């Protein structure tokens, strides 16, 4: 009887516990990528697990209460150098899934002379929003309103240097079902990256917040650019650093542009 009980416990643990691994690989160099932070979701809107890839590009997934009736998804969009991904995965397999990350048009090697930043995300207890990987993940009217807003805000020439790299999409009806007392009005947190290598900007990120009808709740943190105005001339970061060193505001080789 004792042996049967142990066998049942063993089988139960195998059903409720699953582990597999993902290997992140640069699609061009075919080399593993360390420090890739990704998230596992259950049924698209429930956080399950997260973690970063090690020096060999490996991220081990642990699901402690495996639900065979649920779908599991992998999401990655934390590094502007690579295109974000959202894909369904089969975590019952015990092999290593290889994910080849494509370099984004913003890919650039690290340099202290280039300004870099990343958007954060908000945590909503009891609800996990979907994160867009491109404008195509948004309703068409939101795509249109966002594009029109950006062109008006930053100018048509600078607009081409912006790209949606992440954010959060809130289903307000579902959100309020789970958190009835919430007065949440923002339905779209959209993180855009701006690049201007000649001005020393590898990627500058900022968010636009919109309600469910596409009205702007929070503007992007970027100057309002008008044609033939001083805002069109961005002073290169390298020049700013050199001037700061000459005036003893910072010490050479000890600055940090992040």
Short mmCIF file of C-alpha atoms in Angstrom, two decimals:
data_model
loop_
_atom_site.label_atom_id
_atom_site.label_comp_id
_atom_site.label_asym_id
_atom_site.label_seq_id
_atom_site.Cartn_x
_atom_site.Cartn_y
_atom_site.Cartn_z
CA UNK A 1 0.00 0.00 0.00
CA UNK A 2 2.86 2.35 0.86
CA UNK A 3 4.48 1.73 -2.53
CA UNK A 4 1.21 2.49 -4.33
CA UNK A 5 0.87 5.76 -2.40
CA UNK A 6 4.42 6.79 -3.33
CA UNK A 7 3.73 5.94 -6.98
CA UNK A 8 0.60 8.09 -6.98
CA UNK A 9 2.50 11.00 -5.44
CA UNK A 10 5.23 10.63 -8.05
CA UNK A 11 2.76 10.63 -10.94
CA UNK A 12 0.95 13.64 -9.46
CA UNK A 13 4.18 15.59 -9.22
CA UNK A 14 5.01 14.80 -12.83
CA UNK A 15 1.63 16.13 -13.95
CA UNK A 16 1.84 19.29 -11.86
CA UNK A 17 5.51 20.06 -12.47
CA UNK A 18 7.04 20.65 -15.88
CA UNK A 19 10.38 22.02 -16.94
CA UNK A 20 11.85 22.71 -20.35
CA UNK A 21 14.35 25.20 -21.70
CA UNK A 22 14.62 27.89 -24.36
CA UNK A 23 17.83 28.87 -26.10
CA UNK A 24 17.99 32.40 -27.50
CA UNK A 25 20.18 32.76 -30.59
CA UNK A 26 21.18 35.77 -32.69
CA UNK A 27 19.73 35.02 -36.14
CA UNK A 28 22.68 36.64 -37.95
CA UNK A 29 25.70 35.57 -35.95
CA UNK A 30 24.11 32.24 -34.87
CA UNK A 31 25.59 32.78 -31.41
CA UNK A 32 23.70 32.44 -28.08
CA UNK A 33 22.49 35.66 -26.43
CA UNK A 34 22.80 36.14 -22.70
CA UNK A 35 20.66 38.47 -20.63
CA UNK A 36 17.47 37.98 -22.65
CA UNK A 37 14.62 38.52 -20.19
CA UNK A 38 11.38 36.79 -21.20
CA UNK A 39 8.01 36.00 -19.64
CA UNK A 40 5.73 32.95 -19.74
CA UNK A 41 1.97 33.54 -19.77
CA UNK A 42 -0.90 31.15 -19.19
CA UNK A 43 -3.87 31.75 -21.49
CA UNK A 44 -2.43 35.11 -22.63
CA UNK A 45 -3.28 37.15 -19.54
CA UNK A 46 -1.97 35.29 -16.50
CA UNK A 47 1.66 35.62 -15.43
CA UNK A 48 3.30 32.23 -14.97
CA UNK A 49 7.06 32.64 -14.86
CA UNK A 50 9.92 34.85 -16.02
CA UNK A 51 13.69 34.95 -16.12
CA UNK A 52 16.83 35.79 -18.07
CA UNK A 53 19.01 33.66 -20.31
CA UNK A 54 22.41 32.62 -18.97
CA UNK A 55 25.81 32.97 -20.68
CA UNK A 56 24.86 30.10 -23.00
CA UNK A 57 21.61 31.80 -24.00
CA UNK A 58 19.52 29.30 -21.98
CA UNK A 59 16.38 30.16 -20.03
CA UNK A 60 14.88 27.28 -18.02
CA UNK A 61 11.11 27.32 -17.67
CA UNK A 62 9.46 25.99 -14.54
CA UNK A 63 5.69 25.50 -14.33
CA UNK A 64 4.74 24.20 -10.89
CA UNK A 65 1.06 23.62 -11.54
CA UNK A 66 0.86 22.50 -15.13
CA UNK A 67 -2.63 22.86 -16.62
CA UNK A 68 -3.02 20.54 -19.60
CA UNK A 69 -6.16 22.44 -20.65
CA UNK A 70 -4.37 25.79 -20.83
CA UNK A 71 -2.24 27.42 -23.53
CA UNK A 72 1.16 28.82 -22.65
CA UNK A 73 2.93 31.70 -24.39
CA UNK A 74 6.43 33.10 -24.50
CA UNK A 75 6.89 36.85 -24.69
CA UNK A 76 10.07 38.84 -25.17
CA UNK A 77 10.39 42.57 -25.81
CA UNK A 78 12.89 43.96 -23.32
CA UNK A 79 15.87 44.66 -25.56
CA UNK A 80 15.50 47.17 -28.37
CA UNK A 81 18.31 45.46 -30.30
CA UNK A 82 16.02 42.56 -31.19
CA UNK A 83 12.50 42.32 -32.53
CA UNK A 84 9.96 41.35 -29.86
CA UNK A 85 8.20 37.99 -30.00
CA UNK A 86 4.94 36.48 -28.81
CA UNK A 87 4.38 32.82 -29.56
CA UNK A 88 2.61 29.79 -28.19
CA UNK A 89 4.91 27.13 -26.75
CA UNK A 90 4.52 23.50 -25.74
CA UNK A 91 6.03 23.28 -22.28
CA UNK A 92 5.29 19.55 -21.90
CA UNK A 93 8.24 18.74 -24.15
CA UNK A 94 11.48 18.13 -22.32
CA UNK A 95 13.76 19.36 -25.09
CA UNK A 96 15.32 22.77 -25.67
CA UNK A 97 13.37 25.12 -27.94
CA UNK A 98 15.66 27.29 -30.05
CA UNK A 99 14.44 30.86 -30.60
CA UNK A 100 16.28 32.85 -33.28
CA UNK A 101 15.90 36.54 -32.46
CA UNK A 102 15.96 38.90 -35.42
CA UNK A 103 17.90 42.11 -35.09
CA UNK A 104 15.73 45.20 -35.19
CA UNK A 105 16.56 48.19 -37.34
CA UNK A 106 17.70 49.78 -34.07
CA UNK A 107 20.38 47.15 -33.47
CA UNK A 108 23.64 48.75 -32.39
CA UNK A 109 26.61 47.57 -30.37
CA UNK A 110 27.00 49.00 -26.88
CA UNK A 111 28.89 52.27 -26.54
CA UNK A 112 29.24 54.80 -23.72
CA UNK A 113 28.95 57.54 -26.31
CA UNK A 114 25.42 56.54 -27.26
CA UNK A 115 22.31 57.34 -25.25
CA UNK A 116 20.23 54.27 -24.38
CA UNK A 117 17.05 53.80 -22.36
CA UNK A 118 14.19 51.33 -21.97
CA UNK A 119 10.51 51.61 -21.07
CA UNK A 120 9.29 49.89 -17.95
CA UNK A 121 5.93 48.18 -17.53
CA UNK A 122 3.23 48.43 -14.88
CA UNK A 123 2.21 45.57 -12.59
CA UNK A 124 -1.52 45.03 -12.11
CA UNK A 125 -2.24 42.52 -9.38
CA UNK A 126 -4.82 40.04 -10.63
CA UNK A 127 -4.45 41.02 -14.29
CA UNK A 128 -1.61 40.68 -16.79
CA UNK A 129 -1.93 42.83 -19.96
CA UNK A 130 -0.98 41.71 -23.43
CA UNK A 131 2.15 43.47 -24.69
CA UNK A 132 2.18 44.59 -28.36
CA UNK A 133 5.17 43.78 -30.55
CA UNK A 134 4.29 46.21 -33.36
CA UNK A 135 1.57 48.63 -34.45
CA UNK A 136 -0.14 45.71 -36.21
CA UNK A 137 -1.07 44.29 -32.80
CA UNK A 138 -3.33 47.31 -32.21
CA UNK A 139 -6.83 47.97 -33.58
CA UNK A 140 -6.66 49.85 -36.88
CA UNK A 141 -8.21 53.04 -35.48
CA UNK A 142 -5.63 53.07 -32.67
CA UNK A 143 -2.85 52.58 -35.21
CA UNK A 144 -4.17 55.51 -37.23
CA UNK A 145 -4.63 57.86 -34.26
CA UNK A 146 -1.21 57.03 -32.85
CA UNK A 147 0.50 57.58 -36.19
CA UNK A 148 -1.29 60.89 -36.76
CA UNK A 149 -0.42 62.04 -33.23
CA UNK A 150 3.29 61.21 -33.60
CA UNK A 151 3.60 62.94 -36.98
CA UNK A 152 2.00 66.06 -35.53
CA UNK A 153 4.09 65.92 -32.36
CA UNK A 154 7.58 65.18 -33.69
CA UNK A 155 7.31 66.12 -37.37
CA UNK A 156 7.20 63.88 -40.43
CA UNK A 157 10.98 63.63 -40.83
CA UNK A 158 11.60 62.57 -37.21
CA UNK A 159 8.58 60.25 -37.25
CA UNK A 160 10.49 57.81 -39.48
CA UNK A 161 13.02 57.34 -36.67
CA UNK A 162 10.37 56.09 -34.24
CA UNK A 163 9.27 52.49 -33.78
CA UNK A 164 6.84 50.79 -31.42
CA UNK A 165 8.86 48.29 -29.40
CA UNK A 166 6.50 47.38 -26.56
CA UNK A 167 3.89 48.52 -24.10
CA UNK A 168 0.71 47.12 -22.56
CA UNK A 169 -2.83 46.65 -23.87
CA UNK A 170 -5.55 46.78 -21.20
CA UNK A 171 -8.95 45.20 -21.84
CA UNK A 172 -10.81 47.61 -19.57
CA UNK A 173 -13.99 45.51 -19.36
CA UNK A 174 -12.07 42.42 -18.29
CA UNK A 175 -9.82 44.51 -16.05
CA UNK A 176 -12.76 45.98 -14.13
CA UNK A 177 -14.35 42.55 -13.73
CA UNK A 178 -11.25 41.43 -11.89
CA UNK A 179 -10.60 44.72 -10.09
CA UNK A 180 -14.07 46.31 -9.67
CA UNK A 181 -12.90 49.31 -7.64
CA UNK A 182 -10.37 50.38 -10.24
CA UNK A 183 -10.76 53.69 -12.06
CA UNK A 184 -8.29 52.65 -14.75
CA UNK A 185 -8.74 54.80 -17.87
CA UNK A 186 -5.61 54.04 -19.89
CA UNK A 187 -6.21 51.21 -22.35
CA UNK A 188 -2.94 51.49 -24.28
CA UNK A 189 0.55 52.11 -22.94
CA UNK A 190 2.69 52.33 -26.08
CA UNK A 191 6.48 52.38 -25.81
CA UNK A 192 8.26 53.98 -28.76
CA UNK A 193 11.98 54.00 -29.46
CA UNK A 194 13.72 56.88 -31.21
CA UNK A 195 17.12 56.53 -32.89
CA UNK A 196 19.49 59.14 -34.22
CA UNK A 197 23.05 57.79 -34.33
CA UNK A 198 24.46 61.06 -35.72
CA UNK A 199 23.20 62.80 -32.60
CA UNK A 200 24.52 60.08 -30.29
CA UNK A 201 21.15 58.42 -29.63
CA UNK A 202 21.12 54.63 -29.91
CA UNK A 203 17.61 54.35 -28.56
CA UNK A 204 15.59 56.81 -26.52
CA UNK A 205 12.31 55.34 -25.30
CA UNK A 206 9.13 56.98 -24.11
CA UNK A 207 5.46 56.06 -23.71
CA UNK A 208 2.22 57.38 -25.11
CA UNK A 209 -0.92 56.63 -23.10
CA UNK A 210 -4.34 56.42 -24.79
CA UNK A 211 -7.85 55.60 -23.63
CA UNK A 212 -9.96 52.92 -25.34
CA UNK A 213 -11.20 55.46 -27.92
CA UNK A 214 -7.68 56.55 -28.84
CA UNK A 215 -7.65 59.87 -27.00
CA UNK A 216 -4.24 60.88 -25.67
CA UNK A 217 -4.01 60.69 -21.87
CA UNK A 218 -0.24 61.21 -21.62
CA UNK A 219 2.01 62.73 -24.26
CA UNK A 220 5.26 61.21 -25.39
CA UNK A 221 8.33 62.70 -23.69
CA UNK A 222 9.82 64.27 -26.79
CA UNK A 223 10.04 67.92 -27.91
CA UNK A 224 7.30 69.31 -30.10
CA UNK A 225 9.19 69.68 -33.38
CA UNK A 226 8.29 72.41 -35.84
CA UNK A 227 9.88 72.92 -39.25
CA UNK A 228 12.83 75.34 -39.35
CA UNK A 229 12.90 75.53 -35.55
CA UNK A 230 15.73 75.00 -33.08
CA UNK A 231 14.16 71.68 -32.03
CA UNK A 232 15.16 70.20 -35.40
CA UNK A 233 18.83 70.49 -34.43
CA UNK A 234 19.75 67.88 -31.84
CA UNK A 235 23.18 68.37 -30.26
CA UNK A 236 25.16 65.10 -30.38
CA UNK A 237 25.68 63.41 -27.02
CA UNK A 238 29.43 63.15 -27.70
CA UNK A 239 29.66 66.95 -28.00
CA UNK A 240 27.75 67.42 -24.74
CA UNK A 241 30.09 65.00 -22.94
CA UNK A 242 33.21 66.75 -24.33
CA UNK A 243 31.92 70.14 -23.18
CA UNK A 244 31.05 68.73 -19.75
CA UNK A 245 34.56 67.28 -19.38
CA UNK A 246 36.17 70.60 -20.36
CA UNK A 247 34.09 72.42 -17.75
CA UNK A 248 34.86 69.76 -15.11
CA UNK A 249 31.22 68.78 -14.73
CA UNK A 250 32.18 65.12 -15.20
CA UNK A 251 35.46 63.22 -15.27
CA UNK A 252 36.74 61.62 -18.43
CA UNK A 253 35.91 57.90 -18.85
CA UNK A 254 33.78 57.89 -15.74
CA UNK A 255 30.52 59.14 -17.21
CA UNK A 256 27.50 56.95 -17.75
CA UNK A 257 25.04 57.80 -20.51
CA UNK A 258 22.45 55.21 -19.59
#
